[in-house]
XYZ file of C-alpha atoms in Angstrom:
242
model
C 21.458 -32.288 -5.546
C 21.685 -30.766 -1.891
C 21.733 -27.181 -0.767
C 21.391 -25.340 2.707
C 20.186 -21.987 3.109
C 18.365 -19.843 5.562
C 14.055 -20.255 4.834
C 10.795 -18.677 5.694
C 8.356 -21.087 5.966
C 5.463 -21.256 3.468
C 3.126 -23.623 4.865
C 2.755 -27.554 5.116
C 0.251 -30.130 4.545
C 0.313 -34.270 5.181
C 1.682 -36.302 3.202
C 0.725 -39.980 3.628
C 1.345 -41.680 6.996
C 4.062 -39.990 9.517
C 5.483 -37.228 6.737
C 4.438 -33.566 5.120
C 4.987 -31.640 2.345
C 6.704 -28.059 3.279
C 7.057 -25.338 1.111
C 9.487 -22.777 2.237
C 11.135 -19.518 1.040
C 14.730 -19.992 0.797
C 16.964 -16.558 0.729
C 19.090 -17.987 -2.566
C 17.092 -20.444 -3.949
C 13.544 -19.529 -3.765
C 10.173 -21.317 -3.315
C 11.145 -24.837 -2.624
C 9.175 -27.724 -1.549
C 10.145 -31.156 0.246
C 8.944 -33.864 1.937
C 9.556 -33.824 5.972
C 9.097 -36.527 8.484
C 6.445 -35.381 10.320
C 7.022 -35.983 14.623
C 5.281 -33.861 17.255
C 8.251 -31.492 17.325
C 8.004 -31.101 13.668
C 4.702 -29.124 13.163
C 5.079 -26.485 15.538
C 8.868 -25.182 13.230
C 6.472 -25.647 10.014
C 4.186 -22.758 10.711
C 3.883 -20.194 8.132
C 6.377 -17.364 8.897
C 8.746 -19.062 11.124
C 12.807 -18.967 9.854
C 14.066 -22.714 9.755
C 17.359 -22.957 8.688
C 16.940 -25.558 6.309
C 19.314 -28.243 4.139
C 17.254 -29.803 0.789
C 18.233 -32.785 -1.084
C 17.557 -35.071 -3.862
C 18.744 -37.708 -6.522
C 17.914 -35.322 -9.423
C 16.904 -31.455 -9.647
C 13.480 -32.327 -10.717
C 12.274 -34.340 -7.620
C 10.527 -33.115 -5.180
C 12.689 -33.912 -2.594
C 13.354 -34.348 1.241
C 14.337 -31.306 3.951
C 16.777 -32.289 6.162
C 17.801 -30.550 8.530
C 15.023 -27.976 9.073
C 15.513 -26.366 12.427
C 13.729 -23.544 13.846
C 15.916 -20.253 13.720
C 13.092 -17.638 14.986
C 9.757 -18.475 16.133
C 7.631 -15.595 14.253
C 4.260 -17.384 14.175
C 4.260 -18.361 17.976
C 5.111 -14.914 18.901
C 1.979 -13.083 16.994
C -0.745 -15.976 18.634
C -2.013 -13.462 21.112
C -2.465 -10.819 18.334
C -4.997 -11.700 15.542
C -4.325 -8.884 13.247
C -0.530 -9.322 12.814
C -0.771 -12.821 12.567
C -3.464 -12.353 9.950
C -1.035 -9.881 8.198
C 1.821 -12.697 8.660
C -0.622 -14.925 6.792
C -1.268 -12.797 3.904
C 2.447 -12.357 3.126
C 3.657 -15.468 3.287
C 0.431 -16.362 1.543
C 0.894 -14.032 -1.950
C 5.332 -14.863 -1.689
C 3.395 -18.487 -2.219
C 1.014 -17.788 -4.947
C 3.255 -14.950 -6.870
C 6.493 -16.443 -6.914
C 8.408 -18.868 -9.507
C 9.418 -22.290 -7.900
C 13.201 -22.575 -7.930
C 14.047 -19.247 -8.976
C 15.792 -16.645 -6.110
C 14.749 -13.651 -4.813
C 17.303 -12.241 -2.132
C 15.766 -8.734 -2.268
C 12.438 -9.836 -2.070
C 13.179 -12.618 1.218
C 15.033 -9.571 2.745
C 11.986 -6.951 2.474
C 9.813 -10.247 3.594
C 12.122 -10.387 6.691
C 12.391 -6.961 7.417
C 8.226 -6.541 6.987
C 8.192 -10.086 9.821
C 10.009 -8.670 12.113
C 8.002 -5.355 12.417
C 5.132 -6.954 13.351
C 5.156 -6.978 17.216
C 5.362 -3.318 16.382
C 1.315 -2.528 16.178
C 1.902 1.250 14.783
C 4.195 0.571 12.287
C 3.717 -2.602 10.037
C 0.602 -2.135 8.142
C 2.684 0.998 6.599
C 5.394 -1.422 6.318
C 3.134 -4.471 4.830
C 1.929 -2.074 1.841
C 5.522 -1.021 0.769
C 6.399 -5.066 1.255
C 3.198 -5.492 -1.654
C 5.041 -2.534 -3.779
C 8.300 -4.329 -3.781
C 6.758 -7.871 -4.116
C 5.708 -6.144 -7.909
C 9.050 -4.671 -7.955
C 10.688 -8.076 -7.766
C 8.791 -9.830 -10.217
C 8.886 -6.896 -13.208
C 5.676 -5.527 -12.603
C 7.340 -2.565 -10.283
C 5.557 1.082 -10.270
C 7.269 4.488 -11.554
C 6.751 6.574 -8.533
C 10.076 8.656 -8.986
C 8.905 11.846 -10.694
C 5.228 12.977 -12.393
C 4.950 11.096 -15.945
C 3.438 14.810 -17.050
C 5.420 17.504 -15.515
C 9.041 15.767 -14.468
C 9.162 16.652 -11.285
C 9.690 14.748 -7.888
C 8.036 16.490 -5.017
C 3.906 16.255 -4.216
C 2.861 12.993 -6.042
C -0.211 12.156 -5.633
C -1.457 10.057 -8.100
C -0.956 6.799 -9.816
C -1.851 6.041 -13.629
C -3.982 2.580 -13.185
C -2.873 1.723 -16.806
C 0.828 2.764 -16.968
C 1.666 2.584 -13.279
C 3.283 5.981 -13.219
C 3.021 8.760 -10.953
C 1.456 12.354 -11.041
C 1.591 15.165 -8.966
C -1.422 16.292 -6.971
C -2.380 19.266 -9.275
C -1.437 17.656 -12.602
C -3.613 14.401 -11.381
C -6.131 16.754 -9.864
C -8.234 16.816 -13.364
C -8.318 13.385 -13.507
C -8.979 11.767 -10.204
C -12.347 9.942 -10.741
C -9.680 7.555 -12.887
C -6.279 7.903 -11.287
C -5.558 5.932 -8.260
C -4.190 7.682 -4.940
C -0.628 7.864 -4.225
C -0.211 8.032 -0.097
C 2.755 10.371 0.274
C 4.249 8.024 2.783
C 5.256 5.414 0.310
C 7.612 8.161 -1.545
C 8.760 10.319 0.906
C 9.783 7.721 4.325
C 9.309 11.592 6.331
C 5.210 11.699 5.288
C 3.190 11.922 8.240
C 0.574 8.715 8.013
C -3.203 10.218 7.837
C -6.245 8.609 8.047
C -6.863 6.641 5.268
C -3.728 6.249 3.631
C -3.156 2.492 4.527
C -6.037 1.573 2.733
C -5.703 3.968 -0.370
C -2.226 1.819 -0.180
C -3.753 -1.354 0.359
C -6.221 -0.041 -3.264
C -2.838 0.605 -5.367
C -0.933 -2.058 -4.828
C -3.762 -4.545 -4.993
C -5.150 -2.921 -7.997
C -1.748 -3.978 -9.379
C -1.114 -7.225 -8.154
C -4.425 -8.377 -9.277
C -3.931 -7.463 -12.736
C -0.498 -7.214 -13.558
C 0.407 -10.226 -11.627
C -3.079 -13.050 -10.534
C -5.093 -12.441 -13.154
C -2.200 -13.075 -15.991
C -2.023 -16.699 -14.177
C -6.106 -16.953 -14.382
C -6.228 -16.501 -10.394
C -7.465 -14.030 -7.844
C -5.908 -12.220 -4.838
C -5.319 -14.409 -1.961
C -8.476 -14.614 0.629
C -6.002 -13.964 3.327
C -5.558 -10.853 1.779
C -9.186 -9.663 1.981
C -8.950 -11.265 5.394
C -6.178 -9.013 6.769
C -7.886 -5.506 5.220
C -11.102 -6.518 6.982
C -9.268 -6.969 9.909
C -7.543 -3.712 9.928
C -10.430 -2.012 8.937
C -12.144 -3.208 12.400
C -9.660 -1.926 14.256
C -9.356 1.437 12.674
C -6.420 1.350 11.386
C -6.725 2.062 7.687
């Protein structure tokens, strides 16, 4: 069994004397792991969010398996060190691909909004707007995706404002309006790309799609959301930019 493929790098841990274990994100063939032979120019490629380019073999399908070759393609972690929030925001995405997806199984869609979301992040004003539509498609991917097309009451596609925490559909501001001690809040940005970002609306995104992801997606697998998750939102909220 050998394939090669362009990765995003999931994290790595030691493995016995002089090797690791890397998990990495492979564009058409998913969340793969394989043992590595660890040297000083090995752990700096194997940080979480860097793009290896990356060849995986093995006798049989069900071993785990070496990488080889696994070369750095773009440096992502190394460029975020002087910035704490992005890199914490690079953490928590590569973090819930790892705990959310299947092993083996691909997901091109889902590695390309993964990339796009990366590369945004040396752009301060723009990615946490970009990280919650990133959680909306990671539900998307996996069959847990939201109906925010048109109100599930009146039909129509303009003003949503809402989101139905137990079908996942969307309402419009005044048909919600009645209900909102139990709907959650729809930020207009993540249905119309034009929307004007207010205060507040990052973290009334951060609210729907973790409301989601927890139980739709980590609590049907007995687990909870990812601390780096909780990390990032704390961070943000520091700075002000929720």
């Amino acid at each position: 069994m050998h394939w090669v493929d362009d990765a995003i790098v999931l994290g790595a841990r030691h493995f016995g004397e002089g090797k690791l274990v890397a998990e990495v994100f492979a564009r058409q063939h998913g969340r793969f792991g394989g043992i590595v032979h660890a040297g000083r120019k090995t752990l700096p490629v194997l940080q979480a969010g860097n793009v290896v380019h990356v060849g995986w073999k093995a006798r049989l399908p069900d071993q785990l398996g070496f990488f080889h070759p696994i070369e750095l393609s773009e440096p992502h972690a190394t460029r975020l060190l002087d910035d704490p929030i992005a890199l914490a925001g690079l953490s928590s995405a590569v973090t819930l691909v790892h705990g959310a997806v299947a092993e083996r199984q691909a997901y091109p869609q889902l590695y390309d909004a993964l990339m796009v979301l990366i590369e945004a992040m040396p752009q301060n004003a723009i990615w946490p707007a970009i990280y919650t539509r990133f959680e909306l498609g990671l539900l998307g991917a996996l069959g847990y995706g939201l109906d925010l097309s048109r109100c599930a009451v009146t039909g129509a596609e303009d003003n949503l404002g809402w989101v139905s925490p137990r079908t996942g559909r969307a309402a419009t501001v005044e048909s919600g309006a009645p209900h909102a001690d139990v709907l959650l809040r729809l930020p207009p940005y993540l249905t119309n790309p034009e929307a004007e970002l207010i205060d507040g609306d990052i973290a009334d995104a951060f609210a729907l799609a973790g409301y989601f992801l927890e139980r739709r997606l980590f609590e049907q697998k007995g687990e909870q959301l990812p601390e780096a998750r909780a990390r990032l939102i704390e961070r943000l909220g520091f700075a002000g930019r929720l």
